[in-house]
Amino acid sequence: MGRRMLKKYDGKKQGWLRQGKELAVFIILMFVVFRFIIGVSLVNGSSMNPSLKNGDVVVYTRIVPNYESGDIVCIRMPSGEYYIKRVIGLAGDTVEIRDGSVYVNSTVREENYAQGRTETQGDSIKYPYEVKADRVFVLGDNREESMDSRTFGAVAKSQIRGKVLFSFSLPGHK
């Protein structure tokens, strides 16, 4: 009778150990995935309206060999804040803003996602603006409400945390 109870106890112990190991592997795997492959961020503000709304959750990939014009990216600013913006100009491109439109390499961009007129912001950025190596020029889709490369210039690729894969709204959030 004592051996049977001992075996039963050992079986439960083995079950708990196996579950503990599986949980540890899962936690380590999730850490690796969210540290090196996938990131999650909240949209804060209206600068990406109508594409992304305040409070939307964005999921982005950290593994991007090259960014393309039109990509939506998550940027970590020197202040530590995270911005979600759209890539407009790449290294070597010349960006110009005039007559409410954006020109890249002297060609007007078709931007059916943009909201509001695109105007320059302040005098710190001179146009035409040449995007330097390892940098990208970014704008928010809500041009009248966005602080972006028109204010702080092109951002270093090293500041980009990743390219947005998809977004969703939390239940009950407008």
Short mmCIF file of C-alpha atoms in Angstrom, two decimals:
data_model
loop_
_atom_site.label_atom_id
_atom_site.label_comp_id
_atom_site.label_asym_id
_atom_site.label_seq_id
_atom_site.Cartn_x
_atom_site.Cartn_y
_atom_site.Cartn_z
CA MET A 1 0.00 0.00 0.00
CA GLY A 2 2.84 2.39 0.83
CA ARG A 3 4.54 1.75 -2.52
CA ARG A 4 1.39 2.44 -4.43
CA MET A 5 0.97 5.81 -2.66
CA LEU A 6 4.62 6.62 -3.31
CA LYS A 7 4.25 5.82 -7.03
CA LYS A 8 1.12 7.96 -7.19
CA TYR A 9 2.98 10.83 -5.52
CA ASP A 10 5.98 10.42 -7.86
CA GLY A 11 3.62 10.48 -10.86
CA LYS A 12 2.09 13.76 -9.72
CA LYS A 13 5.55 15.16 -9.06
CA GLN A 14 6.71 14.16 -12.56
CA GLY A 15 3.59 15.79 -14.05
CA TRP A 16 4.28 19.06 -12.23
CA LEU A 17 7.94 18.98 -13.28
CA ARG A 18 7.00 18.38 -16.92
CA GLN A 19 4.46 21.22 -16.84
CA GLY A 20 7.02 23.49 -15.18
CA LYS A 21 9.58 22.73 -17.89
CA GLU A 22 7.02 23.35 -20.64
CA LEU A 23 6.05 26.64 -19.04
CA ALA A 24 9.71 27.69 -18.74
CA VAL A 25 10.34 26.86 -22.43
CA PHE A 26 7.21 28.81 -23.41
CA ILE A 27 8.27 31.86 -21.38
CA ILE A 28 11.78 31.80 -22.85
CA LEU A 29 10.37 31.42 -26.37
CA MET A 30 7.98 34.35 -25.87
CA PHE A 31 10.83 36.47 -24.50
CA VAL A 32 12.94 35.75 -27.59
CA VAL A 33 10.04 36.39 -29.98
CA PHE A 34 9.04 39.71 -28.39
CA ARG A 35 12.62 40.87 -27.79
CA PHE A 36 14.11 40.11 -31.20
CA ILE A 37 11.35 39.39 -33.72
CA ILE A 38 8.01 41.05 -32.90
CA GLY A 39 7.11 44.29 -31.14
CA VAL A 40 3.83 45.77 -29.94
CA SER A 41 3.02 49.45 -29.45
CA LEU A 42 0.01 51.67 -28.83
CA VAL A 43 -0.86 54.56 -31.14
CA ASN A 44 -0.85 57.72 -29.04
CA GLY A 45 -2.61 60.66 -30.68
CA SER A 46 -4.19 61.42 -34.03
CA SER A 47 -1.09 61.91 -36.19
CA MET A 48 -1.75 58.74 -38.22
CA ASN A 49 -5.50 59.29 -38.79
CA PRO A 50 -7.29 57.95 -40.75
CA SER A 51 -5.00 54.91 -41.15
CA LEU A 52 -4.42 54.39 -37.42
CA LYS A 53 -6.50 55.81 -34.61
CA ASN A 54 -5.55 56.89 -31.09
CA GLY A 55 -5.41 53.79 -28.89
CA ASP A 56 -4.97 51.29 -31.73
CA VAL A 57 -2.48 48.51 -31.10
CA VAL A 58 0.19 47.96 -33.76
CA VAL A 59 2.24 44.81 -34.14
CA TYR A 60 5.54 45.25 -35.93
CA THR A 61 8.39 43.08 -37.11
CA ARG A 62 11.88 43.93 -35.95
CA ILE A 63 13.39 41.92 -38.82
CA VAL A 64 13.34 44.27 -41.82
CA PRO A 65 16.33 44.24 -44.17
CA ASN A 66 15.19 47.38 -46.02
CA TYR A 67 12.43 49.90 -45.60
CA GLU A 68 10.35 51.04 -48.56
CA SER A 69 8.48 54.21 -49.26
CA GLY A 70 4.97 53.80 -47.86
CA ASP A 71 5.95 51.48 -45.00
CA ILE A 72 4.49 52.38 -41.61
CA VAL A 73 7.21 52.14 -38.97
CA CYS A 74 7.59 52.38 -35.21
CA ILE A 75 10.34 54.84 -34.24
CA ARG A 76 12.01 55.33 -30.88
CA MET A 77 12.83 59.01 -30.51
CA PRO A 78 15.86 60.26 -28.51
CA SER A 79 13.39 61.34 -25.79
CA GLY A 80 12.34 57.70 -25.38
CA GLU A 81 8.90 58.28 -26.91
CA TYR A 82 7.64 55.98 -29.64
CA TYR A 83 6.21 57.47 -32.85
CA ILE A 84 4.31 55.62 -35.56
CA LYS A 85 4.92 57.26 -38.97
CA ARG A 86 4.93 56.50 -42.70
CA VAL A 87 8.19 56.35 -44.67
CA ILE A 88 8.11 58.93 -47.47
CA GLY A 89 11.75 59.31 -48.53
CA LEU A 90 14.72 56.95 -48.49
CA ALA A 91 18.47 57.59 -48.46
CA GLY A 92 19.42 59.57 -51.57
CA ASP A 93 15.87 60.86 -52.19
CA THR A 94 15.10 64.55 -52.42
CA VAL A 95 11.90 65.53 -50.63
CA GLU A 96 10.10 68.79 -51.29
CA ILE A 97 6.89 70.15 -49.81
CA ARG A 98 5.05 72.79 -51.80
CA ASP A 99 1.51 73.75 -52.73
CA GLY A 100 0.11 71.35 -50.10
CA SER A 101 1.75 68.29 -51.69
CA VAL A 102 4.81 66.11 -51.19
CA TYR A 103 7.31 65.64 -54.00
CA VAL A 104 9.95 62.92 -53.94
CA ASN A 105 12.65 63.24 -56.59
CA SER A 106 10.54 65.93 -58.33
CA THR A 107 7.50 63.63 -58.63
CA VAL A 108 4.33 64.38 -56.68
CA ARG A 109 3.35 61.51 -54.37
CA GLU A 110 -0.11 60.04 -54.70
CA GLU A 111 -1.21 59.83 -51.07
CA ASN A 112 -4.81 58.69 -50.83
CA TYR A 113 -4.21 57.88 -47.13
CA ALA A 114 -3.13 61.43 -46.21
CA GLN A 115 -5.50 63.72 -44.34
CA GLY A 116 -5.16 67.49 -44.59
CA ARG A 117 -2.75 69.64 -46.55
CA THR A 118 0.95 68.96 -46.30
CA GLU A 119 2.76 72.13 -45.28
CA THR A 120 6.25 72.79 -43.98
CA GLN A 121 6.68 73.20 -40.21
CA GLY A 122 8.99 75.94 -39.02
CA ASP A 123 12.30 76.99 -40.51
CA SER A 124 14.62 74.26 -39.21
CA ILE A 125 14.20 72.03 -42.29
CA LYS A 126 15.18 73.52 -45.64
CA TYR A 127 13.64 72.26 -48.89
CA PRO A 128 14.43 70.58 -51.14
CA TYR A 129 15.61 68.19 -48.44
CA GLU A 130 18.10 65.46 -49.35
CA VAL A 131 17.75 62.31 -47.25
CA LYS A 132 21.20 61.23 -46.06
CA ALA A 133 22.56 57.67 -45.94
CA ASP A 134 21.04 55.36 -43.30
CA ARG A 135 18.09 57.72 -42.75
CA VAL A 136 14.44 57.91 -43.78
CA PHE A 137 12.05 60.86 -44.10
CA VAL A 138 8.76 60.13 -42.30
CA LEU A 139 5.39 61.84 -42.13
CA GLY A 140 2.20 61.22 -40.21
CA ASP A 141 -0.89 60.58 -42.32
CA ASN A 142 -2.80 63.36 -40.53
CA ARG A 143 -0.53 66.07 -41.88
CA GLU A 144 -2.01 68.95 -39.91
CA GLU A 145 -1.65 67.12 -36.56
CA SER A 146 1.67 65.33 -36.96
CA MET A 147 5.12 66.10 -35.64
CA ASP A 148 7.44 64.34 -38.05
CA SER A 149 10.45 64.83 -40.34
CA ARG A 150 9.16 68.30 -41.23
CA THR A 151 10.09 69.23 -37.65
CA PHE A 152 13.02 66.99 -36.69
CA GLY A 153 14.44 65.94 -40.07
CA ALA A 154 15.02 62.43 -41.34
CA VAL A 155 15.35 59.73 -38.69
CA ALA A 156 18.24 57.28 -38.44
CA LYS A 157 17.38 53.71 -39.40
CA SER A 158 18.82 52.69 -36.03
CA GLN A 159 15.90 54.54 -34.38
CA ILE A 160 13.35 52.43 -36.23
CA ARG A 161 12.13 49.57 -34.08
CA GLY A 162 10.30 47.85 -36.93
CA LYS A 163 7.77 47.82 -39.75
CA VAL A 164 4.10 47.63 -38.81
CA LEU A 165 2.54 44.34 -39.89
CA PHE A 166 -1.01 44.97 -38.72
CA SER A 167 -3.08 46.93 -36.25
CA PHE A 168 -6.28 46.44 -34.32
CA SER A 169 -8.55 48.37 -32.00
CA LEU A 170 -9.14 47.18 -28.47
CA PRO A 171 -12.75 46.27 -27.68
CA GLY A 172 -14.71 49.25 -26.42
CA HIS A 173 -12.12 51.75 -27.68
CA LYS A 174 -13.15 54.30 -30.29
#
